[in-house]
């Protein structure tokens, strides 16, 4: 468990300090894959460095499994830092060593003996899908493979926490998924807690359990990803769910119109047609689309409904787990099940 309490961090600026973090408080569960998303300059990299104990906050508390890190120094600080691996651009791969040699390097620095070192290198190379590349040089790999190699090297010493700062930056879209898969496997197979920062909402959508939105150094939204997707006015939902772009004239042709968020296989596959059949209404999707959050299908549709029982149909959909915002009338309102 990583607990952040009221973290504030500033840097010298022209005339006055620049606040990079402003009273950031978060709880990151052990073994989770937690995403921090926000625009450039939001404070994401600063947050990663503070959690990695590479930067000291101006004020606030960082607890790792209940341990208050504020008073650590010397040997004890070095021991705790070894439990937190950092994946960023500050530690380039050694072009003169093989793939396996790059992974072995941090183990050699710790004095790990040969058999144990080889076993550990083999395990993380397998996890990263690079076993067949073990004898190659980093220059022979694609950028996505090099990024996976960097993840394997970060995992080699067996950290409890991995901070992945913008792990897919500069990686081609067709390879970024494989990098994220390695992070997900690290969490699932090694029990590593992964804190991932990114500007890319698609990264969060693919692998994260929970998410925090950081903007100008402040946490403006946080929680379970699936819960936030269904919350009215959620910035996460606006970023990750399909865009609805339906002309008003098309919406006006129906007796009722609503925006509906459906989560899960059963809801996405059956809820709307069942409502149409049950209440004998015509129900059409006139905007939005379908995406996936990890392995869970999630849809955001604008639906148009015609028929005497249109309101009953929309209320029934809300009662059965969908999140419905009624659009008929001057002001959209959230439909609450009776």
mmCIF file with all atom_site columns, N, CA and C in Angstrom, residues 310-335:
data_model
loop_
_atom_site.group_PDB
_atom_site.id
_atom_site.type_symbol
_atom_site.label_atom_id
_atom_site.label_alt_id
_atom_site.label_comp_id
_atom_site.label_asym_id
_atom_site.label_entity_id
_atom_site.label_seq_id
_atom_site.pdbx_PDB_ins_code
_atom_site.Cartn_x
_atom_site.Cartn_y
_atom_site.Cartn_z
_atom_site.occupancy
_atom_site.B_iso_or_equiv
_atom_site.pdbx_formal_charge
_atom_site.auth_seq_id
_atom_site.auth_comp_id
_atom_site.auth_asym_id
_atom_site.auth_atom_id
_atom_site.pdbx_PDB_model_num
ATOM 1  N N  . UNK A 1 310 ? -41.988 5.118  -23.380 1.00 0.00 ? 310 UNK A N  1
ATOM 2  C CA . UNK A 1 310 ? -40.567 5.455  -23.511 1.00 0.00 ? 310 UNK A CA 1
ATOM 3  C C  . UNK A 1 310 ? -39.918 5.748  -22.163 1.00 0.00 ? 310 UNK A C  1
ATOM 4  N N  . UNK A 1 311 ? -40.623 6.536  -21.320 1.00 0.00 ? 311 UNK A N  1
ATOM 5  C CA . UNK A 1 311 ? -40.057 6.851  -20.006 1.00 0.00 ? 311 UNK A CA 1
ATOM 6  C C  . UNK A 1 311 ? -39.879 5.599  -19.154 1.00 0.00 ? 311 UNK A C  1
ATOM 7  N N  . UNK A 1 312 ? -40.835 4.678  -19.236 1.00 0.00 ? 312 UNK A N  1
ATOM 8  C CA . UNK A 1 312 ? -40.732 3.436  -18.474 1.00 0.00 ? 312 UNK A CA 1
ATOM 9  C C  . UNK A 1 312 ? -39.531 2.617  -18.946 1.00 0.00 ? 312 UNK A C  1
ATOM 10 N N  . UNK A 1 313 ? -39.305 2.588  -20.250 1.00 0.00 ? 313 UNK A N  1
ATOM 11 C CA . UNK A 1 313 ? -38.178 1.825  -20.788 1.00 0.00 ? 313 UNK A CA 1
ATOM 12 C C  . UNK A 1 313 ? -36.847 2.375  -20.273 1.00 0.00 ? 313 UNK A C  1
ATOM 13 N N  . UNK A 1 314 ? -36.688 3.697  -20.285 1.00 0.00 ? 314 UNK A N  1
ATOM 14 C CA . UNK A 1 314 ? -35.442 4.304  -19.814 1.00 0.00 ? 314 UNK A CA 1
ATOM 15 C C  . UNK A 1 314 ? -35.272 4.097  -18.314 1.00 0.00 ? 314 UNK A C  1
ATOM 16 N N  . UNK A 1 315 ? -36.361 4.188  -17.542 1.00 0.00 ? 315 UNK A N  1
ATOM 17 C CA . UNK A 1 315 ? -36.273 3.956  -16.104 1.00 0.00 ? 315 UNK A CA 1
ATOM 18 C C  . UNK A 1 315 ? -35.871 2.513  -15.811 1.00 0.00 ? 315 UNK A C  1
ATOM 19 N N  . UNK A 1 316 ? -36.405 1.564  -16.583 1.00 0.00 ? 316 UNK A N  1
ATOM 20 C CA . UNK A 1 316 ? -36.069 0.152  -16.397 1.00 0.00 ? 316 UNK A CA 1
ATOM 21 C C  . UNK A 1 316 ? -34.597 -0.092 -16.695 1.00 0.00 ? 316 UNK A C  1
ATOM 22 N N  . UNK A 1 317 ? -34.077 0.556  -17.733 1.00 0.00 ? 317 UNK A N  1
ATOM 23 C CA . UNK A 1 317 ? -32.652 0.429  -18.062 1.00 0.00 ? 317 UNK A CA 1
ATOM 24 C C  . UNK A 1 317 ? -31.798 0.926  -16.893 1.00 0.00 ? 317 UNK A C  1
ATOM 25 N N  . UNK A 1 318 ? -32.194 2.054  -16.300 1.00 0.00 ? 318 UNK A N  1
ATOM 26 C CA . UNK A 1 318 ? -31.456 2.584  -15.149 1.00 0.00 ? 318 UNK A CA 1
ATOM 27 C C  . UNK A 1 318 ? -31.534 1.649  -13.954 1.00 0.00 ? 318 UNK A C  1
ATOM 28 N N  . UNK A 1 319 ? -32.716 1.050  -13.730 1.00 0.00 ? 319 UNK A N  1
ATOM 29 C CA . UNK A 1 319 ? -32.889 0.133  -12.604 1.00 0.00 ? 319 UNK A CA 1
ATOM 30 C C  . UNK A 1 319 ? -32.008 -1.100 -12.732 1.00 0.00 ? 319 UNK A C  1
ATOM 31 N N  . UNK A 1 320 ? -31.641 -1.446 -13.962 1.00 0.00 ? 320 UNK A N  1
ATOM 32 C CA . UNK A 1 320 ? -30.881 -2.672 -14.191 1.00 0.00 ? 320 UNK A CA 1
ATOM 33 C C  . UNK A 1 320 ? -29.393 -2.401 -14.444 1.00 0.00 ? 320 UNK A C  1
ATOM 34 N N  . UNK A 1 321 ? -28.903 -1.323 -13.858 1.00 0.00 ? 321 UNK A N  1
ATOM 35 C CA . UNK A 1 321 ? -27.461 -1.129 -13.791 1.00 0.00 ? 321 UNK A CA 1
ATOM 36 C C  . UNK A 1 321 ? -26.856 -0.169 -14.773 1.00 0.00 ? 321 UNK A C  1
ATOM 37 N N  . UNK A 1 322 ? -27.612 0.303  -15.754 1.00 0.00 ? 322 UNK A N  1
ATOM 38 C CA . UNK A 1 322 ? -27.068 1.292  -16.678 1.00 0.00 ? 322 UNK A CA 1
ATOM 39 C C  . UNK A 1 322 ? -27.097 2.670  -16.029 1.00 0.00 ? 322 UNK A C  1
ATOM 40 N N  . UNK A 1 323 ? -26.325 3.574  -16.571 1.00 0.00 ? 323 UNK A N  1
ATOM 41 C CA . UNK A 1 323 ? -26.271 4.946  -16.078 1.00 0.00 ? 323 UNK A CA 1
ATOM 42 C C  . UNK A 1 323 ? -26.866 5.828  -17.166 1.00 0.00 ? 323 UNK A C  1
ATOM 43 N N  . UNK A 1 324 ? -28.008 6.434  -16.856 1.00 0.00 ? 324 UNK A N  1
ATOM 44 C CA . UNK A 1 324 ? -28.835 7.088  -17.859 1.00 0.00 ? 324 UNK A CA 1
ATOM 45 C C  . UNK A 1 324 ? -28.976 8.568  -17.544 1.00 0.00 ? 324 UNK A C  1
ATOM 46 N N  . UNK A 1 325 ? -28.687 9.390  -18.536 1.00 0.00 ? 325 UNK A N  1
ATOM 47 C CA . UNK A 1 325 ? -28.919 10.831 -18.421 1.00 0.00 ? 325 UNK A CA 1
ATOM 48 C C  . UNK A 1 325 ? -29.947 11.228 -19.464 1.00 0.00 ? 325 UNK A C  1
ATOM 49 N N  . UNK A 1 326 ? -31.123 11.669 -19.001 1.00 0.00 ? 326 UNK A N  1
ATOM 50 C CA . UNK A 1 326 ? -32.246 12.014 -19.877 1.00 0.00 ? 326 UNK A CA 1
ATOM 51 C C  . UNK A 1 326 ? -31.957 13.355 -20.547 1.00 0.00 ? 326 UNK A C  1
ATOM 52 N N  . UNK A 1 327 ? -32.162 13.419 -21.860 1.00 0.00 ? 327 UNK A N  1
ATOM 53 C CA . UNK A 1 327 ? -31.835 14.633 -22.604 1.00 0.00 ? 327 UNK A CA 1
ATOM 54 C C  . UNK A 1 327 ? -33.050 15.423 -23.050 1.00 0.00 ? 327 UNK A C  1
ATOM 55 N N  . UNK A 1 328 ? -34.247 14.894 -22.848 1.00 0.00 ? 328 UNK A N  1
ATOM 56 C CA . UNK A 1 328 ? -35.431 15.617 -23.280 1.00 0.00 ? 328 UNK A CA 1
ATOM 57 C C  . UNK A 1 328 ? -35.671 16.815 -22.375 1.00 0.00 ? 328 UNK A C  1
ATOM 58 N N  . UNK A 1 329 ? -35.948 17.960 -22.942 1.00 0.00 ? 329 UNK A N  1
ATOM 59 C CA . UNK A 1 329 ? -36.178 19.173 -22.161 1.00 0.00 ? 329 UNK A CA 1
ATOM 60 C C  . UNK A 1 329 ? -34.988 20.095 -22.229 1.00 0.00 ? 329 UNK A C  1
ATOM 61 N N  . UNK A 1 330 ? -35.110 21.243 -21.584 1.00 0.00 ? 330 UNK A N  1
ATOM 62 C CA . UNK A 1 330 ? -34.076 22.272 -21.681 1.00 0.00 ? 330 UNK A CA 1
ATOM 63 C C  . UNK A 1 330 ? -32.799 21.871 -20.980 1.00 0.00 ? 330 UNK A C  1
ATOM 64 N N  . UNK A 1 331 ? -32.897 21.115 -19.845 1.00 0.00 ? 331 UNK A N  1
ATOM 65 C CA . UNK A 1 331 ? -31.719 20.778 -19.057 1.00 0.00 ? 331 UNK A CA 1
ATOM 66 C C  . UNK A 1 331 ? -31.619 19.283 -18.891 1.00 0.00 ? 331 UNK A C  1
ATOM 67 N N  . UNK A 1 332 ? -30.501 18.648 -19.385 1.00 0.00 ? 332 UNK A N  1
ATOM 68 C CA . UNK A 1 332 ? -30.351 17.215 -19.173 1.00 0.00 ? 332 UNK A CA 1
ATOM 69 C C  . UNK A 1 332 ? -30.367 16.890 -17.692 1.00 0.00 ? 332 UNK A C  1
ATOM 70 N N  . UNK A 1 333 ? -30.994 15.786 -17.329 1.00 0.00 ? 333 UNK A N  1
ATOM 71 C CA . UNK A 1 333 ? -31.023 15.369 -15.923 1.00 0.00 ? 333 UNK A CA 1
ATOM 72 C C  . UNK A 1 333 ? -30.743 13.894 -15.818 1.00 0.00 ? 333 UNK A C  1
ATOM 73 N N  . UNK A 1 334 ? -30.103 13.502 -14.743 1.00 0.00 ? 334 UNK A N  1
ATOM 74 C CA . UNK A 1 334 ? -29.777 12.100 -14.535 1.00 0.00 ? 334 UNK A CA 1
ATOM 75 C C  . UNK A 1 334 ? -31.046 11.376 -14.116 1.00 0.00 ? 334 UNK A C  1
ATOM 76 N N  . UNK A 1 335 ? -31.296 10.228 -14.753 1.00 0.00 ? 335 UNK A N  1
ATOM 77 C CA . UNK A 1 335 ? -32.485 9.435  -14.460 1.00 0.00 ? 335 UNK A CA 1
ATOM 78 C C  . UNK A 1 335 ? -32.196 8.518  -13.285 1.00 0.00 ? 335 UNK A C  1
#
